[in-house]
Tab-separated table of C-alpha atoms and ligand atoms in Angstrom:
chain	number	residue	atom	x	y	z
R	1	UNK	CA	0.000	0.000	0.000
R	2	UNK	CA	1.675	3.062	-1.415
R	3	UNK	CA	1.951	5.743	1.760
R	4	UNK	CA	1.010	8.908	0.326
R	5	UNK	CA	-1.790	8.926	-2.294
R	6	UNK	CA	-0.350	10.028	-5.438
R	7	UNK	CA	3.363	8.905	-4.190
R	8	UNK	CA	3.961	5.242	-4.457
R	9	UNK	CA	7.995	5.544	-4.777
R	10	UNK	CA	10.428	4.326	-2.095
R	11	UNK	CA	10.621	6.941	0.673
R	12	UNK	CA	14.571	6.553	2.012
R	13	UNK	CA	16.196	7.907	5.288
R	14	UNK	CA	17.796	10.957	3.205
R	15	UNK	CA	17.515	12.416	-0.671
R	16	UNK	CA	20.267	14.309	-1.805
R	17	UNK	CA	19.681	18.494	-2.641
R	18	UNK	CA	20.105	19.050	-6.045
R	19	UNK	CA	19.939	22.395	-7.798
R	20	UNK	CA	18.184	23.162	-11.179
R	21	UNK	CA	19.990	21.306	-13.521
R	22	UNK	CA	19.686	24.278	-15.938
R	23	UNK	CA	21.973	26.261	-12.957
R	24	UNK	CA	24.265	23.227	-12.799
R	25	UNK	CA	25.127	22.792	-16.492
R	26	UNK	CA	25.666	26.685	-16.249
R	27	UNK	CA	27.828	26.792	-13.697
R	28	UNK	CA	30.086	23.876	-15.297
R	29	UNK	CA	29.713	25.348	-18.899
R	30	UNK	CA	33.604	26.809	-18.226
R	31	UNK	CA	35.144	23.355	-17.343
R	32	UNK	CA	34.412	22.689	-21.801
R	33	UNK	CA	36.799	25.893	-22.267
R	34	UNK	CA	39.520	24.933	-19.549
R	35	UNK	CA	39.439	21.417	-19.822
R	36	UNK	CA	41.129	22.056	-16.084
R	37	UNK	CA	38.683	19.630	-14.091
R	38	UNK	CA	40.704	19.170	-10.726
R	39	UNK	CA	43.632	19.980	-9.063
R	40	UNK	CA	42.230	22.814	-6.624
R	41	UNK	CA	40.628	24.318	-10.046
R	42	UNK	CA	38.987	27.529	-9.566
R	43	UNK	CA	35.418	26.072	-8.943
R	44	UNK	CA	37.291	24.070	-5.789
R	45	UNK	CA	38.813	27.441	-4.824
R	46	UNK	CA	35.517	29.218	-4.521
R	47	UNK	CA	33.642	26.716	-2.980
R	48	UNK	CA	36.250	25.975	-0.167
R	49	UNK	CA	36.116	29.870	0.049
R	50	UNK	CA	32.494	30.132	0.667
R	51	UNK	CA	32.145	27.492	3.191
R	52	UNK	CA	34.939	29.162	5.217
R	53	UNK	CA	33.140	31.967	5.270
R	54	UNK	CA	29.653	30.679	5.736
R	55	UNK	CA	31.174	28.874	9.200
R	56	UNK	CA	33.275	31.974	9.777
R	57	UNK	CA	36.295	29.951	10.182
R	58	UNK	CA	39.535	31.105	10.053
R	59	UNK	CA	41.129	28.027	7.537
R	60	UNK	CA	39.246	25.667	5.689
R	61	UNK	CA	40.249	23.164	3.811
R	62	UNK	CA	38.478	21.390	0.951
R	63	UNK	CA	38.643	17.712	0.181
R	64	UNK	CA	37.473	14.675	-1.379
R	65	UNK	CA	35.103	13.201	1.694
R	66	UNK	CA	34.404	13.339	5.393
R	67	UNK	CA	36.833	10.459	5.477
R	68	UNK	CA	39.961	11.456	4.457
R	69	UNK	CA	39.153	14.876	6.126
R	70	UNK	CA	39.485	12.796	9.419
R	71	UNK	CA	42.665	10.476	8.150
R	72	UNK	CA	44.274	13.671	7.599
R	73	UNK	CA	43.448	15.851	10.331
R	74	UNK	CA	44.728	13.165	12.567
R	75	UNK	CA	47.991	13.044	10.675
R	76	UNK	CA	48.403	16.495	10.355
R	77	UNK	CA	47.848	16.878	14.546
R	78	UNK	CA	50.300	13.908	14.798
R	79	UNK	CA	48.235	11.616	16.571
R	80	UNK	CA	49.402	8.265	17.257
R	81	UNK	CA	48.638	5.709	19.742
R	82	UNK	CA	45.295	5.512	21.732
R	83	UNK	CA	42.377	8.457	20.835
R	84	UNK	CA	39.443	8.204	23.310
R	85	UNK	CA	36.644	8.689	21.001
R	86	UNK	CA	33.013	7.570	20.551
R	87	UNK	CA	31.620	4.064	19.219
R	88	UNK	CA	28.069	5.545	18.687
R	89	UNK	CA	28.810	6.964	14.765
R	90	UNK	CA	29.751	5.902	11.497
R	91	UNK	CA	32.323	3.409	10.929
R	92	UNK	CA	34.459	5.700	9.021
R	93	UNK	CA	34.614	7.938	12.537
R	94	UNK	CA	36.770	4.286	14.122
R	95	UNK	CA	38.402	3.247	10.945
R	96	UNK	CA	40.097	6.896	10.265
R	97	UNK	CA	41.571	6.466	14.094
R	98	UNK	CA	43.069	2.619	12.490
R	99	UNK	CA	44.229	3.264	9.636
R	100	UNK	CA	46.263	6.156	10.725
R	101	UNK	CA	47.853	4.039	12.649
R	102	UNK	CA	46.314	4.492	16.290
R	103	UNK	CA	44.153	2.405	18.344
R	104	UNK	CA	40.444	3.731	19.156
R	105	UNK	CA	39.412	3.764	23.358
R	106	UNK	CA	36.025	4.034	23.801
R	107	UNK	CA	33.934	5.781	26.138
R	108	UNK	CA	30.525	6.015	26.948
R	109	UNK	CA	27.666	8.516	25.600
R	110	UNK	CA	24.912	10.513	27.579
R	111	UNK	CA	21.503	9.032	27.021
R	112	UNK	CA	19.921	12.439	25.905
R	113	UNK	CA	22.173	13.926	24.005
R	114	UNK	CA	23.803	10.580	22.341
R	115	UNK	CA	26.993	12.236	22.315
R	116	UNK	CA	30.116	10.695	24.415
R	117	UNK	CA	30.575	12.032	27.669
R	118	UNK	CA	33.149	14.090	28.562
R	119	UNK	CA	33.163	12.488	32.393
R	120	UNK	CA	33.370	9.110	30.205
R	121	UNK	CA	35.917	10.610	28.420
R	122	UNK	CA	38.358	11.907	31.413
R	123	UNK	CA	38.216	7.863	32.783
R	124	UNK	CA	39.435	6.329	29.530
R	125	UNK	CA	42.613	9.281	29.278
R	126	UNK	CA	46.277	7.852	30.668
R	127	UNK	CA	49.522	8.657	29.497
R	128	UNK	CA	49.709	6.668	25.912
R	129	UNK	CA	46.624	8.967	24.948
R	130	UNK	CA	47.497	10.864	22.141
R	131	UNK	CA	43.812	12.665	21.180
R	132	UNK	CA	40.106	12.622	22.001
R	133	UNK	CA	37.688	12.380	18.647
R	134	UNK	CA	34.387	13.305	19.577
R	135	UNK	CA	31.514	13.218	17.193
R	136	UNK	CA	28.469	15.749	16.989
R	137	UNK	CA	26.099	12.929	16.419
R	138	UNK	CA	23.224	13.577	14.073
R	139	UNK	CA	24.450	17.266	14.312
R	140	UNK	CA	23.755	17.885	17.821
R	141	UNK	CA	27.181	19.188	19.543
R	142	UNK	CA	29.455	17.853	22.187
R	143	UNK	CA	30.196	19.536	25.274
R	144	UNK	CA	32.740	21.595	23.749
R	145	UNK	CA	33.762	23.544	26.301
R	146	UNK	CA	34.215	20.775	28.978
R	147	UNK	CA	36.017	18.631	26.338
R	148	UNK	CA	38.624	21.317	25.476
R	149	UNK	CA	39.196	21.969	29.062
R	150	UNK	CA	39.755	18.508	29.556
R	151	UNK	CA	42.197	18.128	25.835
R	152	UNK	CA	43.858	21.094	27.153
R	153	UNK	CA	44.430	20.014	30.826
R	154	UNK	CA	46.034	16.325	29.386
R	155	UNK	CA	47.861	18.322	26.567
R	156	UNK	CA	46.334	16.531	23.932
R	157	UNK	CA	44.633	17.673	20.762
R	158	UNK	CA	40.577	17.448	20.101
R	159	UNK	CA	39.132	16.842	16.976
R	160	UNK	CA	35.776	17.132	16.440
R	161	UNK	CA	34.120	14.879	13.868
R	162	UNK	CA	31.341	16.987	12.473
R	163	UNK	CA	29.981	15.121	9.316
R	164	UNK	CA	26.955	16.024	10.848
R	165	UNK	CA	27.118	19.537	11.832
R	166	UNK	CA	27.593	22.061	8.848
R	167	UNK	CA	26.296	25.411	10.366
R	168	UNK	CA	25.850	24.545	13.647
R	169	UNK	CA	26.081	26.839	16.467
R	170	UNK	CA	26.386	26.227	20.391
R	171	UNK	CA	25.859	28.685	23.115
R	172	UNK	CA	25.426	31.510	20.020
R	173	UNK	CA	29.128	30.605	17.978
R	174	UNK	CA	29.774	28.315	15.240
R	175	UNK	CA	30.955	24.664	16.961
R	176	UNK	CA	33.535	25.013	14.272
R	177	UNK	CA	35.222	27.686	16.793
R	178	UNK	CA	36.126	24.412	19.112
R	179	UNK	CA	38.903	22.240	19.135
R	180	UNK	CA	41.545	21.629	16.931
R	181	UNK	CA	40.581	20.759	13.905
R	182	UNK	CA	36.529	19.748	12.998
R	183	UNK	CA	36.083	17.467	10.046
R	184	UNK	CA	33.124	17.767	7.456
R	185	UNK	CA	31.132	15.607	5.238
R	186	UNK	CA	29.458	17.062	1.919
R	187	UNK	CA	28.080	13.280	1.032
R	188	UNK	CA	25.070	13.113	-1.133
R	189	UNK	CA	23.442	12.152	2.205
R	190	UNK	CA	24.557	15.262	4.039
R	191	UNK	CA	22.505	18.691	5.194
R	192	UNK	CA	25.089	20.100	2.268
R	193	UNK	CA	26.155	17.653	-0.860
R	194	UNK	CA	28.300	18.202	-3.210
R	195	UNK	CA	28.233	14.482	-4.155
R	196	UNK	CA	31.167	13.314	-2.351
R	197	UNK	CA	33.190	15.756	-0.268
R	198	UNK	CA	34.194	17.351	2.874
R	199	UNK	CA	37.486	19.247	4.429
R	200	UNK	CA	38.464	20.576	7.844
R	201	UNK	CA	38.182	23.637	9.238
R	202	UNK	CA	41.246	24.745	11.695
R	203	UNK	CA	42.585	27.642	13.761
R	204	UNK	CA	46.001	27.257	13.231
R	205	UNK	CA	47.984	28.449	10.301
R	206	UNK	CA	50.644	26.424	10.173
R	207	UNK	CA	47.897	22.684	10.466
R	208	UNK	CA	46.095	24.684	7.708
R	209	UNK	CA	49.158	24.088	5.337
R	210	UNK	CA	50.238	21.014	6.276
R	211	UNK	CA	46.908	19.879	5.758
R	212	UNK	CA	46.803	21.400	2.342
R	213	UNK	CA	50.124	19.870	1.626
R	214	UNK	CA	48.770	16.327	2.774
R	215	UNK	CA	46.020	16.910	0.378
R	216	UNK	CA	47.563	16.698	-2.578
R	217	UNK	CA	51.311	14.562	-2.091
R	218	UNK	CA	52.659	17.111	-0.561
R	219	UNK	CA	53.723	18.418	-3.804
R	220	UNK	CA	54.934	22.490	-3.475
R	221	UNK	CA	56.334	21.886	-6.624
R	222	UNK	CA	56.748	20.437	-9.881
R	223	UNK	CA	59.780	18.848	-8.818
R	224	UNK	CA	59.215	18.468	-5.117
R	225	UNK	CA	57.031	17.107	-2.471
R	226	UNK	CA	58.118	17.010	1.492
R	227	UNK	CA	55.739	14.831	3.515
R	228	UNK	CA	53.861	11.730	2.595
R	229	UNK	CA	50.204	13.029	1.505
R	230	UNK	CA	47.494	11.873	-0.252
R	231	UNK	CA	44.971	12.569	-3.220
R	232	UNK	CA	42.178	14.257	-1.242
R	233	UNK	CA	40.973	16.657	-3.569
R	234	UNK	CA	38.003	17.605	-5.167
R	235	UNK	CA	37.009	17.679	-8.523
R	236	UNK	CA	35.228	20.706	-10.298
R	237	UNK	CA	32.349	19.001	-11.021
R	238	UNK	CA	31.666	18.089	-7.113
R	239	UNK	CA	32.532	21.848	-6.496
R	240	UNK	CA	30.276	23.317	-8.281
R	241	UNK	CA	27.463	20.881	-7.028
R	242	UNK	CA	28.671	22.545	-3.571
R	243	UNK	CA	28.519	25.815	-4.601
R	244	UNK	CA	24.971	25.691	-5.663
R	245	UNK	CA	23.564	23.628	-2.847
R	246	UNK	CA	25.061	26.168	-0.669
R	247	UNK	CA	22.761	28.737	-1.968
R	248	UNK	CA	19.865	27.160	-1.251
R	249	UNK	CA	20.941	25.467	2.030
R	250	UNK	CA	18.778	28.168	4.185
R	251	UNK	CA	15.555	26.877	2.387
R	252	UNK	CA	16.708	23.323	2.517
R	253	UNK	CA	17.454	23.512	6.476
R	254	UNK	CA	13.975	25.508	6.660
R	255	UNK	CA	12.545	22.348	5.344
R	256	UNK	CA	13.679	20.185	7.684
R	257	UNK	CA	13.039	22.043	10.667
R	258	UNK	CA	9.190	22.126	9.694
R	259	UNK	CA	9.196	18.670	8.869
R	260	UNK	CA	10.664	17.586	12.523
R	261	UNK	CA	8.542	19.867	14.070
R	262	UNK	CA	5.687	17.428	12.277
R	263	UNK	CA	7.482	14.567	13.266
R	264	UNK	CA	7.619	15.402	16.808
R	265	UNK	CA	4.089	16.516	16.935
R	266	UNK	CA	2.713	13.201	15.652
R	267	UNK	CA	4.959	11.337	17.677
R	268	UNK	CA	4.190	12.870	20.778
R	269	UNK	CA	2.319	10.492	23.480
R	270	UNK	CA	3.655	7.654	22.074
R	271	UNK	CA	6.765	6.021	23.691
R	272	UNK	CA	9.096	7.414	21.958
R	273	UNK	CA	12.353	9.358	22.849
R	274	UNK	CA	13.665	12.077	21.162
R	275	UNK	CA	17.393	13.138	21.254
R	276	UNK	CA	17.978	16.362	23.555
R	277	UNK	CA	19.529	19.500	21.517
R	278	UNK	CA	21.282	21.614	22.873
R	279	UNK	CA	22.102	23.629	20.159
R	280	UNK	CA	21.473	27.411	19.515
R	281	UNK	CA	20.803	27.218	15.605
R	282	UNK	CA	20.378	23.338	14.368
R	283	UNK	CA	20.615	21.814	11.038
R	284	UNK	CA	18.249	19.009	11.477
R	285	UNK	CA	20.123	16.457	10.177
R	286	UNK	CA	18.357	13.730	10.994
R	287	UNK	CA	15.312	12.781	12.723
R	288	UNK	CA	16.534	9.817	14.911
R	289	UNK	CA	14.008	8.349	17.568
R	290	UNK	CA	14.502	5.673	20.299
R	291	UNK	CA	12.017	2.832	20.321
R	292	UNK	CA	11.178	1.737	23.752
R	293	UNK	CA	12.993	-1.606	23.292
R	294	UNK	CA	14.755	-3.164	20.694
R	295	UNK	CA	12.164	-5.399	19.707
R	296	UNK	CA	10.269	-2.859	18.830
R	297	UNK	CA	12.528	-0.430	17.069
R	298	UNK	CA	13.260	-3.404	14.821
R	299	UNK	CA	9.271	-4.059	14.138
R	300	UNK	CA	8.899	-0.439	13.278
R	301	UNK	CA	12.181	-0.796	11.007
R	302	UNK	CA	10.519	-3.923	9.240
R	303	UNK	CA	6.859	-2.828	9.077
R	304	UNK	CA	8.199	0.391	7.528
R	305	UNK	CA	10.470	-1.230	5.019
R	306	UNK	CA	6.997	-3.631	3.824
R	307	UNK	CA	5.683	-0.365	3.189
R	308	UNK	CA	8.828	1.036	1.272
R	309	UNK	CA	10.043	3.101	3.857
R	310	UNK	CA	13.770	2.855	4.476
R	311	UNK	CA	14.216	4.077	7.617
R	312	UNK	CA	17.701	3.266	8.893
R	313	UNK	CA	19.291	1.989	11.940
R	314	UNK	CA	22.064	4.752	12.750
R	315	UNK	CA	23.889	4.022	14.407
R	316	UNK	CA	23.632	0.318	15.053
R	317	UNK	CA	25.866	-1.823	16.031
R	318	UNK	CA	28.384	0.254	17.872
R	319	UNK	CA	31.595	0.632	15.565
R	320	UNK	CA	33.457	-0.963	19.026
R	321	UNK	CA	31.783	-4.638	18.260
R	322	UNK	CA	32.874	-5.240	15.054
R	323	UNK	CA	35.438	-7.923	14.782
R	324	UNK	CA	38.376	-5.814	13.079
R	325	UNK	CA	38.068	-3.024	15.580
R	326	UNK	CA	38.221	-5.403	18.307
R	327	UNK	CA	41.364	-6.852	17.047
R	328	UNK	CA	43.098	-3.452	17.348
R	329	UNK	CA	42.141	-2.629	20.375
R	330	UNK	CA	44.659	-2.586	23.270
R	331	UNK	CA	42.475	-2.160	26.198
R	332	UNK	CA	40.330	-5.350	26.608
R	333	UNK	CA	37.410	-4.290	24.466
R	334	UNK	CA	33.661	-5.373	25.837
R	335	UNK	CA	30.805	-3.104	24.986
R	336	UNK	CA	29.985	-3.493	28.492
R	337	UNK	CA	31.918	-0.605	29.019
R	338	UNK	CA	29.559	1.638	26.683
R	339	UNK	CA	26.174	0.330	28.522
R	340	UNK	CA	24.447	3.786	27.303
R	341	UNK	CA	25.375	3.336	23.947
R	342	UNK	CA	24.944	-0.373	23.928
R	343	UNK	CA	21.066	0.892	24.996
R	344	UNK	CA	20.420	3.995	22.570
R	345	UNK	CA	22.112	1.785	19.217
R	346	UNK	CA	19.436	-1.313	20.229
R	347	UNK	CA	16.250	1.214	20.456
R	348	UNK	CA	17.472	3.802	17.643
R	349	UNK	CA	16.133	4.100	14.267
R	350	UNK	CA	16.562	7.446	11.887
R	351	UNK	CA	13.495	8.362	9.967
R	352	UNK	CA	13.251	9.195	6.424
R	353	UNK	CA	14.130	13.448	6.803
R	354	UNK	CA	15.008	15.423	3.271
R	355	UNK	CA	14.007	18.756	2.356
R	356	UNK	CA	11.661	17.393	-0.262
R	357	UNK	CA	9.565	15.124	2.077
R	358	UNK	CA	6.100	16.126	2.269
R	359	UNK	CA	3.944	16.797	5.112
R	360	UNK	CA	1.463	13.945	4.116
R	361	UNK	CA	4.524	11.453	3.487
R	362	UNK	CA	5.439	12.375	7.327
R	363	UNK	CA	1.714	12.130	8.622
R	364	UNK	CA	2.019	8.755	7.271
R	365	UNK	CA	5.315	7.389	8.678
R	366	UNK	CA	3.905	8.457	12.101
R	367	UNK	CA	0.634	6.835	11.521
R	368	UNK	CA	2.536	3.008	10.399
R	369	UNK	CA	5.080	3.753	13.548
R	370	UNK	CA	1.738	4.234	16.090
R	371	UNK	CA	0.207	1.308	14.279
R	372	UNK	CA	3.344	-0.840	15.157
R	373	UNK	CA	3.517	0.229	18.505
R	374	UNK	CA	-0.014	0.361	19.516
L	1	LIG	N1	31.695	10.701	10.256
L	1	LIG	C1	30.385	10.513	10.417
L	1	LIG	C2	29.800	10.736	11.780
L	1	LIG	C3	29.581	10.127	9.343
L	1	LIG	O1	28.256	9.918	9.531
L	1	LIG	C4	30.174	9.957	8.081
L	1	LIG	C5	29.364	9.547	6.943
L	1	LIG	C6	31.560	10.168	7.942
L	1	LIG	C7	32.285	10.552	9.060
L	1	LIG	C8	32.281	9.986	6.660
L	1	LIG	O2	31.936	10.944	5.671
L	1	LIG	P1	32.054	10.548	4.084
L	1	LIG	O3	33.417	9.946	3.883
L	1	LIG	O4	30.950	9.591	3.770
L	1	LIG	O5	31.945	11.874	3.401
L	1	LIG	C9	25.729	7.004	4.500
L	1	LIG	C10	26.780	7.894	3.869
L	1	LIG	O6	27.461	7.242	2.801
L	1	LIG	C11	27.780	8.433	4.815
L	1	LIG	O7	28.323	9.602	4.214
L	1	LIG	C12	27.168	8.823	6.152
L	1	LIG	N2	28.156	9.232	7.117
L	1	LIG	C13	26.373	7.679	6.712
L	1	LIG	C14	25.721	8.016	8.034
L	1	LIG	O8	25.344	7.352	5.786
L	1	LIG	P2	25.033	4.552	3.956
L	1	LIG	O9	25.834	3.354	3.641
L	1	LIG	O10	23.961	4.435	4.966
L	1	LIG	O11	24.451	5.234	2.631
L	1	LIG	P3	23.366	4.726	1.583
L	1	LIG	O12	24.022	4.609	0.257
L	1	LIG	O13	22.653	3.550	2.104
L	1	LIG	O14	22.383	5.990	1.491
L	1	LIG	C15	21.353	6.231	2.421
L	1	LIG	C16	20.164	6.806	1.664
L	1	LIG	O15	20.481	8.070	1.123
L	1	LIG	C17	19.739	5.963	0.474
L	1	LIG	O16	18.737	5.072	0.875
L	1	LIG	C18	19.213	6.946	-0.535
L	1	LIG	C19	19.863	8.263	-0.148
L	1	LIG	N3	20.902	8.644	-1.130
L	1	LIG	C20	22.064	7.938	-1.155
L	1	LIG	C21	23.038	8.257	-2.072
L	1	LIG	C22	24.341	7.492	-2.118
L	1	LIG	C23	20.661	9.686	-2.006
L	1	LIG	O17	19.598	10.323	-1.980
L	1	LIG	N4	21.632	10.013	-2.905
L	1	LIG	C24	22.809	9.323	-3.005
L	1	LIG	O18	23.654	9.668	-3.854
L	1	LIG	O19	26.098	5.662	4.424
């Protein structure tokens, strides 16, 4: 039974923004002149330009994906050996920490917010710690200020991974003025696409060009490169995808704030929990809920998906229990030791949230979800 009347297509967890593709095919009408389609091109330039200034950052800098952002923030910072981090995220947040060569420690999340802890955090810190990487899950931030104070009082570095976040703010500033570096994700999935994508935005100078050096071999000239970088970049066609999304980002985020606010409305009375946010200006990411068990969440998950509804089960399981993340582990890994986060990933399912979701299609989700549960 198709959900909306008039709509009998598959209803996912996210639809990529796209722009008219009349503005697209203008804005890439240049790259048939130049032929010049990567290689911090001038589409790259601009686009890496206008995000720093949209999160009034000091440095930003442009790359390929939210993944490599976080491989090479963590090189550029020098991290090695343990980083206390979060197991309630994507794998790529655990995997960046591994194969940079350091071994993730993880520590335990707060049940409203679903972000780690920072009294979780101080516990797991000892003297082979070498960073904490915290993640503003679903785009809801971190206690930044109690997790730099506690970064700064070990002497460590803080990276925030903020796949989630783009134009977040906390206690009325951008959370890209905290910590060390912050990594972004512009992935076709993301509050801002260009396709694939992402960068880092930092405060110092001197990370900002090693960063850009790692980015691209570091290569500073045709017959020289001085550290052992990577291809990060990205390509003119993904810029200029970014460029135009950005422009209609306000609208986009617009949309999904009216389309929680339904959610939560025909949700409410039912037993469902909502995650806390704390910030001042959200993106609304995602609309995650938490079942009241997991039987349940995974009844709502299934009865949805009969009715072509692809809700999704982020972030489930934790990225400690799977079997190659164990293996690197030093400290005795056991997901006892992340009880919270063992609790919200059993009872937590996203629902389908995209600018171009209707009303009715929303209405409707709510209506299957009560039918499950009631
Ligand atoms: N840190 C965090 C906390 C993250 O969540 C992520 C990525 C990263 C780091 C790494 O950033 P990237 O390296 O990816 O830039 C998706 C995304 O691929 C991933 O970017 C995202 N987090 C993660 C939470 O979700 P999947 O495997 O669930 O994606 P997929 O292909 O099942 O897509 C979900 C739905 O989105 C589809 O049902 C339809 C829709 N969709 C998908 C694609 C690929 C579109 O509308 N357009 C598309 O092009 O991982």
């Amino acid at each position: 039974m198709p959900l909306a009347e008039g709509n009998s297509s598959m209803i996912n967890v996210a639809r990529s923004d796209l722009p008219p593709l009349a503005e697209y095919l203008r804005e890439i009408r240049a790259l048939w002149k130049s032929h010049m389609l990567t290689n911090n091109g001038s589409l790259a330039v601009e686009f890496e330009e206008k995000v720093r200034r949209r999160l009034n950052a000091r440095h930003f800098v442009l790359m390929n994906n939210g993944t490599s952002a976080i491989e090479i923030a963590l090189s550029a910072l020098g991290v090695k050996g343990e980083v206390v981090t979060t197991p309630f995220t994507f794998i790529a947040t655990t995997n960046a920490i591994i194969r940079t060569g350091g071994t993730p420690v993880f520590a335990d999340i707060d049940s409203r917010t679903f972000n780690v802890d920072p009294a979780r955090i101080e516990e797991k810190i000892n003297a082979r710690t070498s960073a904490i990487l915290a993640v503003h899950v679903y785009g809801n931030p971190c206690d930044v200020r109690r997790l730099e104070s506690i970064a700064d009082a070990h002497d460590i570095p803080i990276i925030f991974d903020s796949a989630h976040a783009f134009g977040v703010t906390v206690g009325g500033r951008s959370i890209f003025a905290y910590g060390d570096a912050s990594t972004l994700s512009f992935h076709a999935t993301k509050v801002l696409n260009s396709a694939e994508g992402g960068g880092v935005v930092v405060r110092s100078s001197r990370v900002a060009r090693t960063l850009r050096l790692m980015r691209n071999h570091g290569i500073v000239s045709e017959d020289k490169a001085v550290l052992a970088g990577t291809n990060a970049k990205m390509t003119e066609f993904q810029a200029a995808l970014g460029i135009l999304n950005l422009r209609q980002l306000g609208r986009s985020i617009a949309s999904r704030r009216r389309l929680s606010k339904v959610y939560r409305n025909q949700l409410a009375g039912m037993e469902i929990g909502f995650q806390k946010i704390v910030a001042t200006s959200y993106n609304y990411a995602y609309m995650p809920v938490c079942l009241p068990n997991r039987k349940s969440r995974d009844y709502v998950y299934d009865d949805l998906r009969r009715h072509q509804i692809n809700a999704r089960k982020y972030f489930y399981p934790l990225t400690s229990s799977f079997a190659h993340v164990r293996a690197t582990t030093s400290t005795k890994l056991d997901n006892e030791d992340v009880p919270i986060a063992r609790d919200v990933s059993s009872r937590i399912l996203c629902l389908p949230l995209y600018p171009t979701l209707t009303d009715q299609e929303v209405v409707g989700i709510c209506r299957r979800v009560h039918q499950v549960l009631n």
